[in-house]
mmCIF file of C-alpha atoms in Angstrom:
data_model
loop_
_atom_site.group_PDB
_atom_site.id
_atom_site.type_symbol
_atom_site.label_atom_id
_atom_site.label_comp_id
_atom_site.label_asym_id
_atom_site.label_seq_id
_atom_site.Cartn_x
_atom_site.Cartn_y
_atom_site.Cartn_z
ATOM 1 C CA UNK W 58 27.948 26.504 -28.602
ATOM 2 C CA UNK W 59 27.141 24.146 -25.718
ATOM 3 C CA UNK W 60 23.308 24.262 -24.656
ATOM 4 C CA UNK W 61 23.533 21.239 -22.140
ATOM 5 C CA UNK W 62 24.491 22.455 -18.535
ATOM 6 C CA UNK W 63 27.951 21.433 -17.463
ATOM 7 C CA UNK W 64 26.968 18.470 -15.457
ATOM 8 C CA UNK W 65 25.204 16.704 -18.445
ATOM 9 C CA UNK W 66 27.615 17.008 -21.099
ATOM 10 C CA UNK W 67 29.354 13.918 -20.869
ATOM 11 C CA UNK W 68 26.698 11.469 -20.060
ATOM 12 C CA UNK W 69 26.337 7.999 -21.575
ATOM 13 C CA UNK W 70 23.448 7.434 -23.971
ATOM 14 C CA UNK W 71 22.867 4.020 -22.920
ATOM 15 C CA UNK W 72 22.516 2.035 -19.955
ATOM 16 C CA UNK W 73 25.757 -0.331 -19.694
ATOM 17 C CA UNK W 74 23.512 -3.464 -19.193
ATOM 18 C CA UNK W 75 21.168 -2.642 -21.922
ATOM 19 C CA UNK W 76 23.907 -2.151 -24.239
ATOM 20 C CA UNK W 77 25.347 -5.383 -23.474
ATOM 21 C CA UNK W 78 22.258 -7.119 -24.025
ATOM 22 C CA UNK W 79 21.647 -5.393 -27.426
ATOM 23 C CA UNK W 80 24.907 -6.779 -28.548
ATOM 24 C CA UNK W 81 24.329 -10.241 -27.321
ATOM 25 C CA UNK W 82 21.152 -10.275 -28.846
ATOM 26 C CA UNK W 83 22.620 -9.153 -32.366
ATOM 27 C CA UNK W 84 25.356 -11.649 -32.075
ATOM 28 C CA UNK W 85 22.549 -14.614 -31.373
ATOM 29 C CA UNK W 86 20.680 -13.077 -34.345
ATOM 30 C CA UNK W 87 23.513 -13.700 -36.649
ATOM 31 C CA UNK W 88 23.977 -17.333 -35.936
ATOM 32 C CA UNK W 89 26.452 -17.296 -32.955
ATOM 33 C CA UNK W 90 25.867 -19.625 -30.025
ATOM 34 C CA UNK W 91 25.727 -16.943 -27.296
ATOM 35 C CA UNK W 92 24.919 -17.146 -23.431
ATOM 36 C CA UNK W 93 23.352 -13.853 -22.796
ATOM 37 C CA UNK W 94 23.318 -13.456 -18.746
ATOM 38 C CA UNK W 95 22.922 -9.814 -18.756
ATOM 39 C CA UNK W 96 19.384 -8.434 -18.465
ATOM 40 C CA UNK W 97 17.158 -9.223 -15.505
ATOM 41 C CA UNK W 98 14.026 -10.722 -17.327
ATOM 42 C CA UNK W 99 13.063 -14.351 -16.643
ATOM 43 C CA UNK W 100 13.390 -16.461 -19.848
ATOM 44 C CA UNK W 101 12.083 -19.868 -20.507
ATOM 45 C CA UNK W 102 14.555 -22.512 -21.549
ATOM 46 C CA UNK W 103 13.928 -21.680 -25.278
ATOM 47 C CA UNK W 104 14.732 -17.829 -24.758
ATOM 48 C CA UNK W 105 11.167 -16.778 -24.734
ATOM 49 C CA UNK W 106 10.161 -14.150 -22.324
ATOM 50 C CA UNK W 107 8.108 -15.688 -19.326
ATOM 51 C CA UNK W 108 4.933 -14.101 -18.748
ATOM 52 C CA UNK W 109 2.162 -14.998 -16.268
ATOM 53 C CA UNK W 110 -1.073 -15.911 -18.610
ATOM 54 C CA UNK W 111 -3.446 -14.995 -15.912
ATOM 55 C CA UNK W 112 -1.954 -11.356 -15.574
ATOM 56 C CA UNK W 113 -1.986 -11.087 -19.425
ATOM 57 C CA UNK W 114 -5.761 -12.006 -19.603
ATOM 58 C CA UNK W 115 -6.405 -9.444 -16.728
ATOM 59 C CA UNK W 116 -4.804 -6.901 -18.783
ATOM 60 C CA UNK W 117 -6.650 -7.592 -21.909
ATOM 61 C CA UNK W 118 -10.223 -7.346 -19.685
ATOM 62 C CA UNK W 119 -9.550 -3.937 -18.598
ATOM 63 C CA UNK W 120 -12.115 -1.801 -19.714
ATOM 64 C CA UNK W 121 -11.135 0.837 -22.362
ATOM 65 C CA UNK W 122 -12.205 3.872 -20.694
ATOM 66 C CA UNK W 123 -10.355 2.709 -17.396
ATOM 67 C CA UNK W 124 -6.938 2.096 -19.381
ATOM 68 C CA UNK W 125 -7.185 5.227 -21.365
ATOM 69 C CA UNK W 126 -8.246 7.572 -18.247
ATOM 70 C CA UNK W 127 -6.050 9.538 -16.086
ATOM 71 C CA UNK W 128 -5.224 7.855 -12.880
ATOM 72 C CA UNK W 129 -5.055 9.981 -9.416
ATOM 73 C CA UNK W 130 -1.684 11.413 -9.181
ATOM 74 C CA UNK W 131 -1.252 8.954 -6.065
ATOM 75 C CA UNK W 132 -2.577 6.050 -7.871
ATOM 76 C CA UNK W 133 -5.503 4.157 -8.032
ATOM 77 C CA UNK W 134 -6.897 3.562 -4.384
ATOM 78 C CA UNK W 135 -8.053 0.088 -4.625
ATOM 79 C CA UNK W 136 -4.620 -0.834 -6.119
ATOM 80 C CA UNK W 137 -2.696 0.898 -3.586
ATOM 81 C CA UNK W 138 -4.760 -0.836 -0.714
ATOM 82 C CA UNK W 139 -3.942 -4.272 -2.268
ATOM 83 C CA UNK W 140 -0.156 -3.349 -2.468
ATOM 84 C CA UNK W 141 -0.153 -2.420 1.106
ATOM 85 C CA UNK W 142 -1.997 -5.888 2.034
ATOM 86 C CA UNK W 143 0.408 -7.718 -0.192
ATOM 87 C CA UNK W 144 3.365 -6.501 1.793
ATOM 88 C CA UNK W 145 1.636 -5.952 5.449
ATOM 89 C CA UNK W 146 -0.804 -8.594 5.190
ATOM 90 C CA UNK W 147 -3.416 -8.569 8.307
ATOM 91 C CA UNK W 148 -0.838 -6.649 10.709
ATOM 92 C CA UNK W 149 -2.354 -3.642 12.232
ATOM 93 C CA UNK W 150 0.566 -1.572 10.993
ATOM 94 C CA UNK W 151 -1.302 -1.578 7.580
ATOM 95 C CA UNK W 152 -3.082 1.298 8.989
ATOM 96 C CA UNK W 153 0.180 3.084 9.574
ATOM 97 C CA UNK W 154 1.184 2.771 5.882
ATOM 98 C CA UNK W 155 1.168 5.359 3.223
ATOM 99 C CA UNK W 156 1.357 4.050 -0.535
ATOM 100 C CA UNK W 157 2.039 5.980 -3.579
ATOM 101 C CA UNK W 158 2.029 4.775 -7.050
ATOM 102 C CA UNK W 159 5.354 4.700 -9.197
ATOM 103 C CA UNK W 160 6.443 3.610 -12.546
ATOM 104 C CA UNK W 161 8.027 0.496 -11.629
ATOM 105 C CA UNK W 162 10.427 0.126 -8.699
ATOM 106 C CA UNK W 163 12.692 2.793 -10.121
ATOM 107 C CA UNK W 164 9.995 5.405 -9.534
ATOM 108 C CA UNK W 165 9.974 4.294 -6.045
ATOM 109 C CA UNK W 166 13.612 4.763 -5.547
ATOM 110 C CA UNK W 167 13.630 8.084 -7.178
ATOM 111 C CA UNK W 168 10.782 9.230 -4.833
ATOM 112 C CA UNK W 169 12.880 8.304 -1.783
ATOM 113 C CA UNK W 170 15.987 9.989 -3.098
ATOM 114 C CA UNK W 171 14.047 13.225 -3.829
ATOM 115 C CA UNK W 172 12.141 13.562 -0.663
ATOM 116 C CA UNK W 173 14.142 11.896 2.212
ATOM 117 C CA UNK W 174 17.649 13.621 0.986
ATOM 118 C CA UNK W 175 18.446 17.159 0.393
ATOM 119 C CA UNK W 176 20.656 18.179 -2.500
ATOM 120 C CA UNK W 177 24.346 17.162 -2.250
ATOM 121 C CA UNK W 178 23.518 14.422 0.452
ATOM 122 C CA UNK W 179 24.258 10.855 -0.233
ATOM 123 C CA UNK W 180 22.258 7.675 0.193
ATOM 124 C CA UNK W 181 24.054 4.738 1.423
ATOM 125 C CA UNK W 182 23.785 1.098 0.260
ATOM 126 C CA UNK W 183 25.701 -2.297 0.176
ATOM 127 C CA UNK W 184 29.164 -2.241 -1.920
ATOM 128 C CA UNK W 185 27.609 -4.504 -4.486
ATOM 129 C CA UNK W 186 24.596 -2.740 -5.814
ATOM 130 C CA UNK W 187 22.292 -1.983 -8.798
ATOM 131 C CA UNK W 188 23.874 0.430 -10.966
ATOM 132 C CA UNK W 189 20.881 2.570 -11.642
ATOM 133 C CA UNK W 190 21.130 3.429 -7.752
ATOM 134 C CA UNK W 191 23.920 5.749 -8.818
ATOM 135 C CA UNK W 192 22.106 6.907 -11.772
ATOM 136 C CA UNK W 193 19.080 7.984 -10.041
ATOM 137 C CA UNK W 194 21.558 9.566 -7.362
ATOM 138 C CA UNK W 195 23.239 11.483 -9.793
ATOM 139 C CA UNK W 196 20.141 12.822 -11.796
ATOM 140 C CA UNK W 197 18.906 14.145 -8.790
ATOM 141 C CA UNK W 198 22.162 15.866 -7.621
ATOM 142 C CA UNK W 199 22.585 13.435 -4.788
ATOM 143 C CA UNK W 200 25.331 11.106 -4.042
ATOM 144 C CA UNK W 201 25.695 7.359 -3.305
ATOM 145 C CA UNK W 202 27.890 6.122 -0.502
ATOM 146 C CA UNK W 203 28.668 2.335 0.275
ATOM 147 C CA UNK W 204 29.411 0.125 3.154
ATOM 148 C CA UNK W 205 31.034 -3.143 3.005
ATOM 149 C CA UNK W 206 28.387 -5.822 2.183
ATOM 150 C CA UNK W 207 30.162 -8.934 3.414
ATOM 151 C CA UNK W 208 32.188 -9.790 6.298
ATOM 152 C CA UNK W 209 35.147 -12.310 6.659
ATOM 153 C CA UNK W 210 32.463 -15.172 7.143
ATOM 154 C CA UNK W 211 30.353 -13.858 3.969
ATOM 155 C CA UNK W 212 27.646 -12.455 6.026
ATOM 156 C CA UNK W 213 26.261 -8.857 6.385
ATOM 157 C CA UNK W 214 28.915 -6.611 7.764
ATOM 158 C CA UNK W 215 27.172 -5.129 10.454
ATOM 159 C CA UNK W 216 30.297 -3.555 11.925
ATOM 160 C CA UNK W 217 31.032 -1.848 8.682
ATOM 161 C CA UNK W 218 27.468 -0.787 8.106
ATOM 162 C CA UNK W 219 27.047 0.703 11.605
ATOM 163 C CA UNK W 220 30.505 2.735 11.237
ATOM 164 C CA UNK W 221 29.491 3.974 7.882
ATOM 165 C CA UNK W 222 26.036 4.851 8.650
ATOM 166 C CA UNK W 223 27.209 6.818 11.725
ATOM 167 C CA UNK W 224 29.961 8.742 9.611
ATOM 168 C CA UNK W 225 26.813 9.729 7.362
ATOM 169 C CA UNK W 226 24.851 11.261 10.106
ATOM 170 C CA UNK W 227 27.754 13.138 11.270
ATOM 171 C CA UNK W 228 28.349 14.400 7.882
ATOM 172 C CA UNK W 229 24.753 15.351 6.710
ATOM 173 C CA UNK W 230 22.270 15.164 9.696
ATOM 174 C CA UNK W 231 20.263 12.511 8.362
ATOM 175 C CA UNK W 232 20.582 9.103 6.542
ATOM 176 C CA UNK W 233 18.572 7.203 3.814
ATOM 177 C CA UNK W 234 19.826 3.687 3.507
ATOM 178 C CA UNK W 235 18.855 1.513 0.565
ATOM 179 C CA UNK W 236 18.835 -2.570 1.346
ATOM 180 C CA UNK W 237 18.037 -4.794 -1.483
ATOM 181 C CA UNK W 238 17.047 -8.190 -0.288
ATOM 182 C CA UNK W 239 15.333 -11.122 -0.652
ATOM 183 C CA UNK W 240 17.137 -11.743 -3.665
ATOM 184 C CA UNK W 241 19.883 -9.036 -3.884
ATOM 185 C CA UNK W 242 20.827 -7.476 -7.268
ATOM 186 C CA UNK W 243 23.449 -8.246 -8.062
ATOM 187 C CA UNK W 244 24.698 -10.723 -5.778
ATOM 188 C CA UNK W 245 21.550 -13.011 -5.209
ATOM 189 C CA UNK W 246 22.235 -12.776 -1.552
ATOM 190 C CA UNK W 247 19.358 -13.064 1.075
ATOM 191 C CA UNK W 248 19.218 -12.041 4.484
ATOM 192 C CA UNK W 249 18.541 -14.563 7.197
ATOM 193 C CA UNK W 250 16.388 -13.778 10.310
ATOM 194 C CA UNK W 251 19.452 -13.126 12.215
ATOM 195 C CA UNK W 252 20.805 -10.417 9.666
ATOM 196 C CA UNK W 253 17.270 -8.618 9.598
ATOM 197 C CA UNK W 254 17.363 -8.330 13.237
ATOM 198 C CA UNK W 255 21.071 -7.094 13.304
ATOM 199 C CA UNK W 256 19.780 -4.517 10.525
ATOM 200 C CA UNK W 257 17.030 -3.358 12.753
ATOM 201 C CA UNK W 258 19.116 -2.990 15.809
ATOM 202 C CA UNK W 259 21.750 -1.027 13.903
ATOM 203 C CA UNK W 260 19.031 1.181 12.338
ATOM 204 C CA UNK W 261 17.424 1.772 15.615
ATOM 205 C CA UNK W 262 20.554 2.986 17.197
ATOM 206 C CA UNK W 263 21.333 5.400 14.474
ATOM 207 C CA UNK W 264 17.714 6.364 14.297
ATOM 208 C CA UNK W 265 17.891 7.776 17.878
ATOM 209 C CA UNK W 266 20.554 10.244 16.912
ATOM 210 C CA UNK W 267 19.203 11.601 13.631
ATOM 211 C CA UNK W 268 16.318 10.936 11.011
ATOM 212 C CA UNK W 269 17.114 7.685 9.560
ATOM 213 C CA UNK W 270 15.105 6.098 6.681
ATOM 214 C CA UNK W 271 15.286 2.607 5.589
ATOM 215 C CA UNK W 272 14.222 1.435 2.201
ATOM 216 C CA UNK W 273 13.939 -2.228 1.457
ATOM 217 C CA UNK W 274 13.906 -2.969 -2.124
ATOM 218 C CA UNK W 275 11.616 -6.118 -2.684
ATOM 219 C CA UNK W 276 11.701 -6.023 -6.464
ATOM 220 C CA UNK W 277 12.606 -9.764 -6.601
ATOM 221 C CA UNK W 278 11.326 -11.432 -3.007
ATOM 222 C CA UNK W 279 8.719 -13.410 -4.755
ATOM 223 C CA UNK W 280 11.521 -15.585 -5.962
ATOM 224 C CA UNK W 281 13.420 -16.079 -2.800
ATOM 225 C CA UNK W 282 13.289 -19.242 -0.656
ATOM 226 C CA UNK W 283 12.871 -17.085 2.482
ATOM 227 C CA UNK W 284 9.416 -15.160 3.119
ATOM 228 C CA UNK W 285 9.378 -11.444 2.815
ATOM 229 C CA UNK W 286 7.443 -11.809 6.403
ATOM 230 C CA UNK W 287 10.657 -12.533 7.961
ATOM 231 C CA UNK W 288 12.006 -8.872 7.125
ATOM 232 C CA UNK W 289 8.733 -7.232 7.853
ATOM 233 C CA UNK W 290 8.388 -8.865 11.048
ATOM 234 C CA UNK W 291 11.982 -7.903 12.267
ATOM 235 C CA UNK W 292 11.683 -4.359 10.822
ATOM 236 C CA UNK W 293 8.480 -3.031 12.036
ATOM 237 C CA UNK W 294 9.760 -2.420 15.463
ATOM 238 C CA UNK W 295 11.354 0.715 13.885
ATOM 239 C CA UNK W 296 8.393 2.233 12.927
ATOM 240 C CA UNK W 297 8.225 5.703 14.652
ATOM 241 C CA UNK W 298 11.900 5.738 15.456
ATOM 242 C CA UNK W 299 12.981 5.326 11.888
ATOM 243 C CA UNK W 300 10.887 5.756 8.726
ATOM 244 C CA UNK W 301 10.526 2.369 7.117
ATOM 245 C CA UNK W 302 10.084 2.445 3.332
ATOM 246 C CA UNK W 303 9.276 -0.424 0.729
ATOM 247 C CA UNK W 304 9.991 -0.265 -2.970
ATOM 248 C CA UNK W 305 7.228 -2.598 -4.461
ATOM 249 C CA UNK W 306 7.280 -3.665 -8.257
ATOM 250 C CA UNK W 307 4.981 -5.384 -10.419
ATOM 251 C CA UNK W 308 7.752 -6.026 -12.866
ATOM 252 C CA UNK W 309 9.345 -9.352 -11.526
ATOM 253 C CA UNK W 310 6.572 -10.470 -9.428
ATOM 254 C CA UNK W 311 4.006 -10.369 -12.280
ATOM 255 C CA UNK W 312 6.279 -10.506 -15.255
ATOM 256 C CA UNK W 313 5.216 -7.227 -16.627
ATOM 257 C CA UNK W 314 8.604 -5.459 -17.068
ATOM 258 C CA UNK W 315 7.140 -2.890 -19.675
ATOM 259 C CA UNK W 316 3.818 -2.034 -17.780
ATOM 260 C CA UNK W 317 5.779 0.012 -15.243
ATOM 261 C CA UNK W 318 3.748 -0.484 -12.269
ATOM 262 C CA UNK W 319 5.201 0.010 -8.662
ATOM 263 C CA UNK W 320 4.579 1.439 -5.534
ATOM 264 C CA UNK W 321 6.532 3.315 -2.590
ATOM 265 C CA UNK W 322 5.308 2.259 0.914
ATOM 266 C CA UNK W 323 5.940 4.322 3.934
ATOM 267 C CA UNK W 324 5.241 3.193 7.324
ATOM 268 C CA UNK W 325 5.041 5.538 10.537
ATOM 269 C CA UNK W 326 2.474 5.475 13.422
ATOM 270 C CA UNK W 327 1.678 9.103 13.510
ATOM 271 C CA UNK W 328 -1.015 10.446 11.218
ATOM 272 C CA UNK W 329 0.282 13.739 10.724
ATOM 273 C CA UNK W 330 3.771 12.637 9.878
ATOM 274 C CA UNK W 331 2.010 10.423 7.275
ATOM 275 C CA UNK W 332 0.115 13.266 5.921
ATOM 276 C CA UNK W 333 2.941 15.215 5.229
ATOM 277 C CA UNK W 334 5.034 12.381 3.698
ATOM 278 C CA UNK W 335 1.772 11.548 1.323
ATOM 279 C CA UNK W 336 1.692 15.292 0.386
ATOM 280 C CA UNK W 337 5.391 15.442 -0.326
ATOM 281 C CA UNK W 338 5.521 12.263 -2.420
ATOM 282 C CA UNK W 339 2.284 13.176 -4.311
ATOM 283 C CA UNK W 340 3.641 16.654 -5.064
ATOM 284 C CA UNK W 341 7.053 14.889 -6.592
ATOM 285 C CA UNK W 342 4.905 12.533 -8.595
ATOM 286 C CA UNK W 343 3.082 15.323 -10.376
ATOM 287 C CA UNK W 344 6.474 17.191 -10.858
ATOM 288 C CA UNK W 345 8.061 14.180 -12.205
ATOM 289 C CA UNK W 346 5.951 11.761 -14.096
ATOM 290 C CA UNK W 347 2.341 13.221 -13.168
ATOM 291 C CA UNK W 348 0.578 9.968 -12.820
ATOM 292 C CA UNK W 349 0.914 6.162 -13.429
ATOM 293 C CA UNK W 350 -0.602 3.618 -15.790
ATOM 294 C CA UNK W 351 -4.057 3.449 -15.111
ATOM 295 C CA UNK W 352 -4.675 0.103 -16.885
ATOM 296 C CA UNK W 353 -1.844 -1.329 -15.376
ATOM 297 C CA UNK W 354 -2.843 -0.715 -11.910
ATOM 298 C CA UNK W 355 -6.504 -1.830 -12.573
ATOM 299 C CA UNK W 356 -5.039 -5.095 -13.682
ATOM 300 C CA UNK W 357 -2.519 -5.696 -11.002
ATOM 301 C CA UNK W 358 -4.860 -4.574 -8.336
ATOM 302 C CA UNK W 359 -7.334 -7.175 -9.427
ATOM 303 C CA UNK W 360 -4.648 -9.873 -9.819
ATOM 304 C CA UNK W 361 -3.864 -9.353 -6.118
ATOM 305 C CA UNK W 362 -7.503 -8.939 -4.951
ATOM 306 C CA UNK W 363 -9.582 -11.231 -6.640
ATOM 307 C CA UNK W 364 -9.332 -14.807 -5.177
ATOM 308 C CA UNK W 365 -9.564 -17.034 -7.926
ATOM 309 C CA UNK W 366 -7.267 -14.803 -10.315
ATOM 310 C CA UNK W 367 -4.713 -14.539 -7.439
ATOM 311 C CA UNK W 368 -4.700 -18.401 -6.998
ATOM 312 C CA UNK W 369 -3.883 -18.707 -10.614
ATOM 313 C CA UNK W 370 -1.312 -16.179 -10.679
ATOM 314 C CA UNK W 371 0.332 -17.749 -7.566
ATOM 315 C CA UNK W 372 0.329 -21.183 -9.173
ATOM 316 C CA UNK W 373 1.953 -19.708 -12.429
ATOM 317 C CA UNK W 374 4.539 -17.789 -10.770
ATOM 318 C CA UNK W 375 5.232 -21.037 -8.705
ATOM 319 C CA UNK W 376 6.059 -22.691 -11.859
ATOM 320 C CA UNK W 377 8.330 -19.802 -12.988
ATOM 321 C CA UNK W 378 10.013 -19.952 -9.554
ATOM 322 C CA UNK W 379 10.671 -23.680 -10.096
ATOM 323 C CA UNK W 380 12.205 -23.150 -13.413
ATOM 324 C CA UNK W 381 14.467 -20.611 -11.794
ATOM 325 C CA UNK W 382 15.291 -22.789 -8.783
ATOM 326 C CA UNK W 383 16.429 -25.680 -11.093
ATOM 327 C CA UNK W 384 18.928 -23.237 -12.392
ATOM 328 C CA UNK W 385 20.201 -22.027 -9.046
ATOM 329 C CA UNK W 386 20.513 -25.692 -8.010
ATOM 330 C CA UNK W 387 22.545 -26.642 -11.063
ATOM 331 C CA UNK W 388 24.649 -23.499 -10.835
ATOM 332 C CA UNK W 389 25.462 -24.170 -7.100
ATOM 333 C CA UNK W 390 26.771 -27.660 -7.883
ATOM 334 C CA UNK W 391 28.809 -26.746 -10.948
ATOM 335 C CA UNK W 392 30.163 -23.305 -9.618
ATOM 336 C CA UNK W 393 31.046 -25.042 -6.178
ATOM 337 C CA UNK W 394 32.988 -27.879 -8.007
ATOM 338 C CA UNK W 395 34.667 -25.521 -10.420
ATOM 339 C CA UNK W 396 36.008 -23.353 -7.434
ATOM 340 C CA UNK W 397 34.272 -20.197 -8.104
ATOM 341 C CA UNK W 398 33.600 -17.795 -5.188
ATOM 342 C CA UNK W 399 30.301 -16.281 -4.992
ATOM 343 C CA UNK W 400 27.809 -15.313 -2.195
ATOM 344 C CA UNK W 401 25.285 -17.592 -0.412
ATOM 345 C CA UNK W 402 22.778 -18.042 -3.164
ATOM 346 C CA UNK W 403 19.375 -19.984 -2.799
ATOM 347 C CA UNK W 404 17.200 -18.130 -5.172
ATOM 348 C CA UNK W 405 16.633 -14.950 -7.205
ATOM 349 C CA UNK W 406 17.523 -13.702 -10.708
ATOM 350 C CA UNK W 407 21.245 -13.107 -10.130
ATOM 351 C CA UNK W 408 24.260 -14.242 -8.776
ATOM 352 C CA UNK W 409 27.805 -12.688 -8.613
ATOM 353 C CA UNK W 410 31.188 -14.405 -8.964
ATOM 354 C CA UNK W 411 34.015 -12.567 -7.196
ATOM 355 C CA UNK W 412 36.862 -11.697 -9.472
ATOM 356 C CA UNK W 413 39.271 -9.056 -9.294
ATOM 357 C CA UNK W 414 39.857 -8.036 -12.791
ATOM 358 C CA UNK W 415 36.029 -8.402 -13.640
ATOM 359 C CA UNK W 416 35.958 -5.900 -16.790
ATOM 360 C CA UNK W 417 38.892 -7.700 -18.544
ATOM 361 C CA UNK W 418 37.422 -11.071 -17.681
ATOM 362 C CA UNK W 419 33.925 -10.056 -19.051
ATOM 363 C CA UNK W 420 35.683 -8.841 -22.147
ATOM 364 C CA UNK W 421 37.331 -12.129 -23.149
ATOM 365 C CA UNK W 422 34.068 -14.023 -22.039
ATOM 366 C CA UNK W 423 32.268 -11.906 -24.487
ATOM 367 C CA UNK W 424 34.779 -12.895 -27.175
ATOM 368 C CA UNK W 425 33.818 -16.513 -26.484
ATOM 369 C CA UNK W 426 29.937 -15.768 -26.507
ATOM 370 C CA UNK W 427 29.290 -15.315 -23.036
ATOM 371 C CA UNK W 428 27.811 -12.039 -21.953
ATOM 372 C CA UNK W 429 27.889 -10.979 -18.079
ATOM 373 C CA UNK W 430 27.880 -7.850 -16.367
ATOM 374 C CA UNK W 431 31.311 -6.644 -14.957
ATOM 375 C CA UNK W 432 31.427 -4.456 -11.922
ATOM 376 C CA UNK W 433 34.173 -3.399 -9.310
ATOM 377 C CA UNK W 434 35.408 -6.869 -8.268
ATOM 378 C CA UNK W 435 32.671 -9.143 -9.249
ATOM 379 C CA UNK W 436 30.783 -10.402 -12.554
ATOM 380 C CA UNK W 437 26.818 -10.119 -12.539
ATOM 381 C CA UNK W 438 25.410 -13.610 -13.869
ATOM 382 C CA UNK W 439 21.681 -13.210 -14.593
ATOM 383 C CA UNK W 440 20.830 -16.833 -14.425
ATOM 384 C CA UNK W 441 17.172 -15.801 -14.935
ATOM 385 C CA UNK W 442 17.789 -15.564 -18.660
ATOM 386 C CA UNK W 443 20.090 -18.638 -19.171
ATOM 387 C CA UNK W 444 18.745 -22.033 -20.227
ATOM 388 C CA UNK W 445 19.600 -24.734 -17.680
ATOM 389 C CA UNK W 446 21.258 -26.746 -20.647
ATOM 390 C CA UNK W 447 23.639 -23.705 -20.871
ATOM 391 C CA UNK W 448 24.793 -23.644 -17.179
ATOM 392 C CA UNK W 449 27.855 -25.887 -17.564
ATOM 393 C CA UNK W 450 29.121 -23.774 -20.416
ATOM 394 C CA UNK W 451 28.562 -20.826 -18.535
ATOM 395 C CA UNK W 452 30.509 -22.089 -15.362
ATOM 396 C CA UNK W 453 33.198 -23.582 -17.284
ATOM 397 C CA UNK W 454 33.736 -20.446 -19.215
ATOM 398 C CA UNK W 455 33.805 -18.219 -16.314
ATOM 399 C CA UNK W 456 35.974 -20.486 -14.395
ATOM 400 C CA UNK W 457 38.687 -20.750 -17.224
ATOM 401 C CA UNK W 458 39.443 -17.126 -16.572
ATOM 402 C CA UNK W 459 38.499 -16.371 -12.953
ATOM 403 C CA UNK W 460 40.254 -19.423 -11.237
ATOM 404 C CA UNK W 461 43.326 -19.766 -13.627
#
């Protein structure tokens, strides 16, 4: 007798990235010389999780009654105000912004899928994408469609985006577009100013025909070479024509992956539209996770607003970014010399090597003690977790199988 509903009977029990990480860690613990370039957590060159000391201290200083209590369903008001300021700065459009607390960036993505698409409809994203986008869609009985991410010049393929977005509007009468930049997961690609303007123009034309929601996933933005302000300034002109969302996360920017603190920001000039959006998102929170980590919001909110603490946090994060930037520089030098094909990569946790038989290559690399994440047409390489001294072996290993 089967108690699960039919659509749930064949689901995998573990995320494939976490499964690879578990295998890599077990082999390393057994004494093998393993390069584990799988999970998106920033490690130092000795393999220890990098943690911002200022944030850890702030967490310890959260009063017990605050950490133990229920947070408001929408999230702590001072935390949400701080997150809005973190993204919007002093722009007047901050007053147009609704913010709802979520368990990490994943919670923000889930809210968007649940409330801006109907059952059976599909979100749209780049052809290379973070695998859980599809998992979240599947869990909500939504779909996930893609457009070709790169054109022949290795830049945003605006023509295919516009064509695919138009087809989605024709098919379902609305669209939800996920864009992850700066520091795209999995490719490491960051849009430049021209690409942000191109995106805004495409979405604006589509929004003249039907409701279009554009979500910018900014989980890795703090580690990019280009400022998030470049994206915000280019996209704010869409507010009122399209709905502009930002999926914000403390996981990477504050090195608190397990704290599960995030937020979804929605920008719209009409107060009545904002009221409806806030109500719908709050209702979804109550029906899914109820409320978020009160102690985590208190600590992150303080890290964002206390001037001395914010200065310390920014300084510590800059040191971690420098660590990562050295790895990026080493990778770019060695991978280019080795003839590897990969997108423009100037910062962030990941890069992606184009590879026709990625799953077979990843299996062979695993036999050699090199763990990467295969996907259709590419290998994701998490440089965030690879010591700088191991990058030559990593590049050489990949090159042996990809360029031969």
